[in-house]
């Protein structure tokens, strides 16, 4: 298959991927033979690029796109949507002053966790999911998914992986006790508002401590996810090995997802920019071994990504430098740009 600008699509081309619309609904399925109406609607979706078959007379099930790939992607979208619905119910139940039922949490955690760990290219799969749910919900889901991947790379047992994912998905559950106008405030928080928001870790801990089936590991992950290696975090101000490993994992992916997400008060940063931020903050605030495992594994799937640079140019990553995976070699039309040697260039967005 090949990547084509939507402005260059022609009638008769065949889609090589599912196109997702709002609310996780499939807009156009892989194998659709494009007509003028399809192309017009794709343009309205504000998509810059789509994958199409190299040859229009090839069958959908040919080697270009194995059916198993399509099935896995659809299943992920389905599991994500179902888990999101379950999670919102849990969150809203807590807001009403009720306890969390561990069985309900497990129903939302286990299917998604099992679906996610099938693939290592978690960032690529997350990009395929479109959600219009509130940031707090999306962030909690994504942190759960990313944490599950780190647990997988650390060779966690299924039981520990389940507990880690539960802690990660519930890490911000304490925010249900904070007024929404503060949580969703588009501008800067006042000192008083910030101090209240910082209490969400304690609130979350108390909520889970009073709920049945929540283990010590889960409680630590939720309570300590804002602790930092140098002791600069909260609420306890502990440092180094006193911080639970679950909390160290959640801290890394919490920062990654928060910075790569679009927010009311600021634009999202590219995964490459955020990866550099994580590297710079390893040792001081974030656990270096956890950060390294995360960045090393996701960087393996950078090659082939279509990215936009700060110059406005669009290119393809053709080679990843192992020593500096955030500064790859990029092909732009017929020229090659080595970001390791050309520090003026930056990746500002991943298109596909």
Coordinates of C-alpha atoms in Angstrom, one line a residue:
X1 CA 0.0 0.0 0.0
X2 CA 1.0 3.6 -0.3
X3 CA 0.2 6.9 1.4
X4 CA -1.6 9.5 -0.7
X5 CA -2.6 13.1 0.1
X6 CA -6.4 13.4 0.2
X7 CA -6.1 16.3 -2.3
X8 CA -4.5 13.8 -4.8
X9 CA -7.1 11.0 -4.4
X10 CA -8.6 9.8 -7.6
X11 CA -11.8 7.9 -8.4
X12 CA -11.2 4.2 -8.6
X13 CA -8.5 4.1 -5.9
X14 CA -9.0 1.4 -3.2
X15 CA -8.7 2.2 0.5
X16 CA -6.1 0.0 2.3
X17 CA -7.3 1.0 5.8
X18 CA -10.5 1.6 7.8
X19 CA -11.3 5.3 8.1
X20 CA -12.7 6.1 11.5
X21 CA -15.2 8.9 12.1
X22 CA -16.7 10.3 15.3
X23 CA -17.7 8.0 18.2
X24 CA -15.5 5.2 17.0
X25 CA -17.8 4.6 14.0
X26 CA -16.2 3.2 10.8
X27 CA -16.6 5.9 8.2
X28 CA -15.2 3.9 5.3
X29 CA -14.0 0.3 5.4
X30 CA -10.8 -1.0 3.9
X31 CA -11.3 -2.2 0.3
X32 CA -13.8 0.6 -0.5
X33 CA -13.4 1.7 -4.2
X34 CA -13.4 5.5 -4.0
X35 CA -15.8 7.6 -6.0
X36 CA -16.1 11.4 -6.1
X37 CA -18.5 11.4 -3.1
X38 CA -16.1 9.4 -1.0
X39 CA -13.3 11.7 -1.8
X40 CA -15.4 14.8 -1.0
X41 CA -16.4 13.3 2.4
X42 CA -12.8 12.4 3.2
X43 CA -11.8 16.0 2.6
X44 CA -14.4 17.2 5.0
X45 CA -12.9 14.9 7.7
X46 CA -9.8 17.1 7.5
X47 CA -7.6 14.1 6.8
X48 CA -4.3 15.0 5.0
X49 CA -3.3 11.5 4.0
X50 CA -4.9 8.0 3.6
X51 CA -3.5 4.6 2.6
X52 CA -4.6 3.1 -0.7
X53 CA -3.7 -0.1 -2.6
X54 CA -0.7 0.0 -4.9
X55 CA -2.8 -1.7 -7.6
X56 CA -6.5 -1.1 -8.0
X57 CA -7.1 -4.7 -9.3
X58 CA -5.8 -6.4 -6.2
X59 CA -8.1 -8.1 -3.8
X60 CA -8.5 -6.7 -0.3
X61 CA -7.3 -9.9 1.3
X62 CA -4.1 -10.0 -0.7
X63 CA -0.6 -9.5 0.9
X64 CA -1.1 -5.7 0.9
X65 CA -3.2 -5.8 4.1
X66 CA -3.8 -9.2 5.8
X67 CA -7.4 -9.6 7.1
X68 CA -6.0 -10.3 10.7
X69 CA -4.6 -6.7 10.8
X70 CA -8.0 -5.2 10.1
X71 CA -9.7 -7.5 12.6
X72 CA -7.3 -6.6 15.4
X73 CA -7.7 -2.8 14.8
X74 CA -11.5 -3.1 14.8
X75 CA -11.4 -5.1 17.9
X76 CA -9.3 -2.5 19.7
X77 CA -11.7 0.2 18.8
X78 CA -14.6 -1.9 20.1
X79 CA -12.8 -2.7 23.3
X80 CA -11.8 0.9 23.8
X81 CA -15.3 2.1 23.4
X82 CA -16.8 -0.5 25.7
X83 CA -14.1 0.2 28.3
X84 CA -14.7 3.9 28.1
X85 CA -18.4 3.4 28.8
X86 CA -17.6 1.2 31.8
X87 CA -15.0 3.7 33.1
X88 CA -17.4 6.7 32.8
X89 CA -20.0 4.8 34.9
X90 CA -17.3 4.1 37.5
X91 CA -16.2 7.7 37.6
X92 CA -19.8 9.1 37.8
X93 CA -20.6 6.5 40.5
X94 CA -17.8 7.8 42.7
X95 CA -18.9 11.4 42.1
X96 CA -22.3 10.4 43.6
X97 CA -20.4 9.2 46.8
X98 CA -20.7 5.5 46.1
X99 CA -18.0 2.9 46.4
X100 CA -16.2 1.3 43.4
X101 CA -17.1 -2.3 42.6
X102 CA -13.9 -4.2 41.7
X103 CA -15.9 -6.5 39.4
X104 CA -17.1 -3.5 37.3
X105 CA -13.5 -2.2 37.0
X106 CA -12.3 -5.7 36.0
X107 CA -14.9 -5.8 33.2
X108 CA -13.5 -2.5 31.8
X109 CA -9.8 -3.4 32.4
X110 CA -9.3 -7.0 31.3
X111 CA -10.7 -7.0 27.8
X112 CA -8.8 -3.8 26.8
X113 CA -5.6 -5.0 28.5
X114 CA -5.6 -8.3 26.6
X115 CA -6.3 -6.5 23.3
X116 CA -3.6 -4.0 23.8
X117 CA -0.8 -6.4 24.6
X118 CA -1.3 -8.2 21.3
X119 CA 0.8 -5.5 19.6
X120 CA 3.9 -3.5 20.6
X121 CA 3.1 -0.6 18.3
X122 CA 0.8 1.0 20.9
X123 CA 1.2 4.6 19.7
X124 CA 0.2 3.6 16.2
X125 CA -2.9 1.8 17.5
X126 CA -3.9 4.7 19.7
X127 CA -3.8 7.0 16.7
X128 CA -6.4 4.9 15.0
X129 CA -8.9 5.5 17.8
X130 CA -10.9 8.7 17.7
X131 CA -12.8 9.8 20.8
X132 CA -14.9 12.8 21.6
X133 CA -15.1 12.0 25.3
X134 CA -13.9 14.5 27.9
X135 CA -10.1 14.7 28.4
X136 CA -10.2 13.3 31.9
X137 CA -11.8 10.0 30.6
X138 CA -9.6 9.8 27.5
X139 CA -6.5 10.5 29.5
X140 CA -7.3 7.8 32.1
X141 CA -7.9 5.2 29.4
X142 CA -4.7 6.1 27.5
X143 CA -2.6 6.0 30.7
X144 CA -4.0 2.6 31.4
X145 CA -3.1 1.3 27.9
X146 CA 0.4 2.8 28.0
X147 CA 1.1 1.5 31.5
X148 CA -0.1 -2.0 30.4
X149 CA 2.5 -1.9 27.6
X150 CA 5.3 -1.1 30.0
X151 CA 4.1 -3.9 32.3
X152 CA 4.3 -6.2 29.3
X153 CA 7.8 -5.1 28.4
X154 CA 8.8 -5.7 32.1
X155 CA 7.4 -9.2 31.8
X156 CA 4.7 -8.7 34.4
X157 CA 2.5 -11.7 35.2
X158 CA -1.1 -11.4 34.1
X159 CA -2.2 -10.8 37.7
X160 CA 0.3 -7.9 38.1
X161 CA -0.5 -6.6 34.7
X162 CA -4.2 -6.5 35.6
X163 CA -3.4 -4.6 38.9
X164 CA -1.1 -2.1 37.1
X165 CA -3.7 -1.4 34.5
X166 CA -6.4 -0.9 37.1
X167 CA -4.2 1.5 39.1
X168 CA -3.3 3.4 35.9
X169 CA -6.9 3.7 34.7
X170 CA -7.9 4.9 38.2
X171 CA -4.9 7.2 38.9
X172 CA -7.0 10.3 38.5
X173 CA -10.3 9.0 40.1
X174 CA -9.8 11.5 43.0
X175 CA -10.6 14.3 40.5
X176 CA -14.2 13.2 40.7
X177 CA -14.2 15.0 44.1
X178 CA -13.0 18.3 42.6
X179 CA -15.4 20.8 41.0
X180 CA -15.5 20.4 37.2
X181 CA -15.0 24.1 36.6
X182 CA -11.6 23.8 38.2
X183 CA -10.7 20.5 36.5
X184 CA -11.7 21.9 33.1
X185 CA -10.5 25.5 33.6
X186 CA -9.1 26.8 30.3
X187 CA -6.6 29.2 32.0
X188 CA -4.1 29.0 34.8
X189 CA -5.2 27.8 38.2
X190 CA -4.9 30.1 41.2
X191 CA -2.7 29.0 44.0
X192 CA -5.7 27.8 46.0
X193 CA -7.1 25.9 43.1
X194 CA -3.8 24.2 42.4
X195 CA -3.5 23.1 46.0
X196 CA -7.0 21.6 45.8
X197 CA -6.2 19.7 42.5
X198 CA -3.1 18.3 44.2
X199 CA -5.3 16.6 46.7
X200 CA -6.7 14.3 44.0
X201 CA -4.0 11.7 44.8
X202 CA -5.2 11.5 48.4
X203 CA -8.9 11.6 47.4
X204 CA -8.3 8.7 45.0
X205 CA -6.4 6.7 47.6
X206 CA -9.3 7.1 50.1
X207 CA -11.9 6.2 47.5
X208 CA -10.1 2.9 46.6
X209 CA -9.1 2.1 50.2
X210 CA -12.8 2.1 51.1
X211 CA -13.7 -0.1 48.1
X212 CA -13.5 -3.9 48.1
X213 CA -10.8 -5.8 46.3
X214 CA -8.2 -3.0 45.8
X215 CA -4.7 -4.3 46.6
X216 CA -1.9 -2.5 48.3
X217 CA -0.1 -2.2 44.9
X218 CA -3.1 -0.5 43.3
X219 CA -3.4 1.9 46.3
X220 CA 0.3 2.8 46.1
X221 CA 0.1 3.4 42.3
X222 CA -2.8 5.8 42.7
X223 CA -1.5 7.6 45.8
X224 CA 2.1 8.1 44.6
X225 CA 1.8 8.7 40.8
X226 CA 2.8 12.4 41.3
X227 CA 5.8 11.5 43.5
X228 CA 9.2 12.3 41.9
X229 CA 12.6 10.6 42.1
X230 CA 14.2 13.7 43.7
X231 CA 11.5 14.1 46.3
X232 CA 9.9 17.1 44.6
X233 CA 6.5 15.5 44.0
X234 CA 3.4 15.1 46.2
X235 CA 1.5 14.2 48.4
X236 CA 4.2 12.6 50.5
X237 CA 7.4 14.1 49.0
X238 CA 9.1 10.6 49.0
X239 CA 12.0 9.9 46.6
X240 CA 13.9 7.1 44.8
X241 CA 13.2 3.5 45.9
X242 CA 10.5 4.5 48.4
X243 CA 8.2 5.2 45.4
X244 CA 6.2 2.1 44.3
X245 CA 7.1 0.8 40.8
X246 CA 3.5 1.1 39.7
X247 CA 3.6 4.8 40.5
X248 CA 6.9 5.2 38.6
X249 CA 5.3 3.6 35.5
X250 CA 2.2 5.7 35.8
X251 CA 4.3 8.9 36.2
X252 CA 6.1 8.4 32.9
X253 CA 3.0 7.6 30.8
X254 CA 0.9 10.2 32.6
X255 CA 3.4 12.9 31.5
X256 CA 3.6 11.4 28.0
X257 CA -0.1 11.3 27.3
X258 CA -0.8 14.7 29.0
X259 CA 1.8 16.4 26.8
X260 CA 0.7 14.7 23.6
X261 CA -3.0 15.4 24.1
X262 CA -4.8 18.5 22.8
X263 CA -6.1 20.7 25.6
X264 CA -8.3 23.8 25.8
X265 CA -5.4 26.0 27.0
X266 CA -2.6 24.6 24.9
X267 CA -1.8 22.6 21.7
X268 CA -0.5 19.0 21.9
X269 CA 3.2 18.4 21.5
X270 CA 4.6 15.7 19.2
X271 CA 5.6 12.3 20.7
X272 CA 9.2 13.1 19.7
X273 CA 9.2 16.4 21.6
X274 CA 7.7 14.8 24.7
X275 CA 10.2 11.9 24.4
X276 CA 13.0 14.4 24.6
X277 CA 11.3 16.0 27.7
X278 CA 11.2 12.6 29.4
X279 CA 14.8 11.9 28.6
X280 CA 15.8 15.3 30.1
X281 CA 13.8 14.6 33.2
X282 CA 15.1 11.1 33.8
X283 CA 17.1 10.7 37.0
X284 CA 15.8 14.0 38.5
X285 CA 12.1 13.4 38.5
X286 CA 11.2 10.3 36.4
X287 CA 12.7 6.9 36.9
X288 CA 15.4 6.4 34.3
X289 CA 15.0 2.7 33.8
X290 CA 11.2 2.9 33.3
X291 CA 11.6 5.9 31.0
X292 CA 14.3 4.1 29.0
X293 CA 12.2 0.9 28.6
X294 CA 9.2 3.0 27.4
X295 CA 11.1 5.2 24.9
X296 CA 13.3 2.3 23.6
X297 CA 10.3 0.2 22.8
X298 CA 8.1 2.8 21.2
X299 CA 11.0 4.2 19.2
X300 CA 11.2 0.8 17.3
X301 CA 8.0 1.8 15.5
X302 CA 9.0 5.3 14.5
X303 CA 10.3 4.2 11.1
X304 CA 7.8 4.6 8.3
X305 CA 5.8 7.3 10.2
X306 CA 4.8 10.3 8.2
X307 CA 5.6 13.5 10.2
X308 CA 5.3 17.2 9.9
X309 CA 8.3 19.4 10.6
X310 CA 8.5 22.9 12.1
X311 CA 9.4 24.1 8.6
X312 CA 6.0 23.1 7.3
X313 CA 7.5 20.2 5.3
X314 CA 6.1 16.7 5.5
X315 CA 8.4 13.6 5.3
X316 CA 8.8 10.0 6.1
X317 CA 11.1 8.6 8.9
X318 CA 13.4 6.2 7.2
X319 CA 16.0 5.5 9.9
X320 CA 16.0 5.8 13.7
X321 CA 19.2 6.5 15.5
X322 CA 19.4 4.1 18.5
X323 CA 21.4 6.5 20.5
X324 CA 19.0 9.4 19.9
X325 CA 15.7 7.9 18.7
X326 CA 13.9 11.3 18.9
X327 CA 16.2 12.7 16.1
X328 CA 15.7 10.4 13.1
X329 CA 16.6 10.6 9.5
X330 CA 13.7 11.9 7.4
X331 CA 13.1 11.7 3.7
X332 CA 11.4 14.8 2.3
X333 CA 10.6 14.3 -1.4
X334 CA 14.0 13.6 -2.8
X335 CA 16.2 15.0 0.0
X336 CA 17.2 13.5 3.3
X337 CA 17.4 15.5 6.5
X338 CA 19.3 14.1 9.6
X339 CA 17.7 15.7 12.6
X340 CA 20.7 14.6 14.7
X341 CA 22.9 16.9 12.6
X342 CA 20.3 19.6 11.8
X343 CA 19.1 20.8 15.2
X344 CA 17.0 23.5 13.6
X345 CA 14.5 20.9 12.5
X346 CA 11.9 19.6 14.8
X347 CA 9.0 17.1 14.4
X348 CA 5.8 18.9 15.4
X349 CA 3.2 16.3 14.5
X350 CA 2.8 12.6 13.5
X351 CA 0.4 12.4 10.6
X352 CA 0.4 8.7 10.0

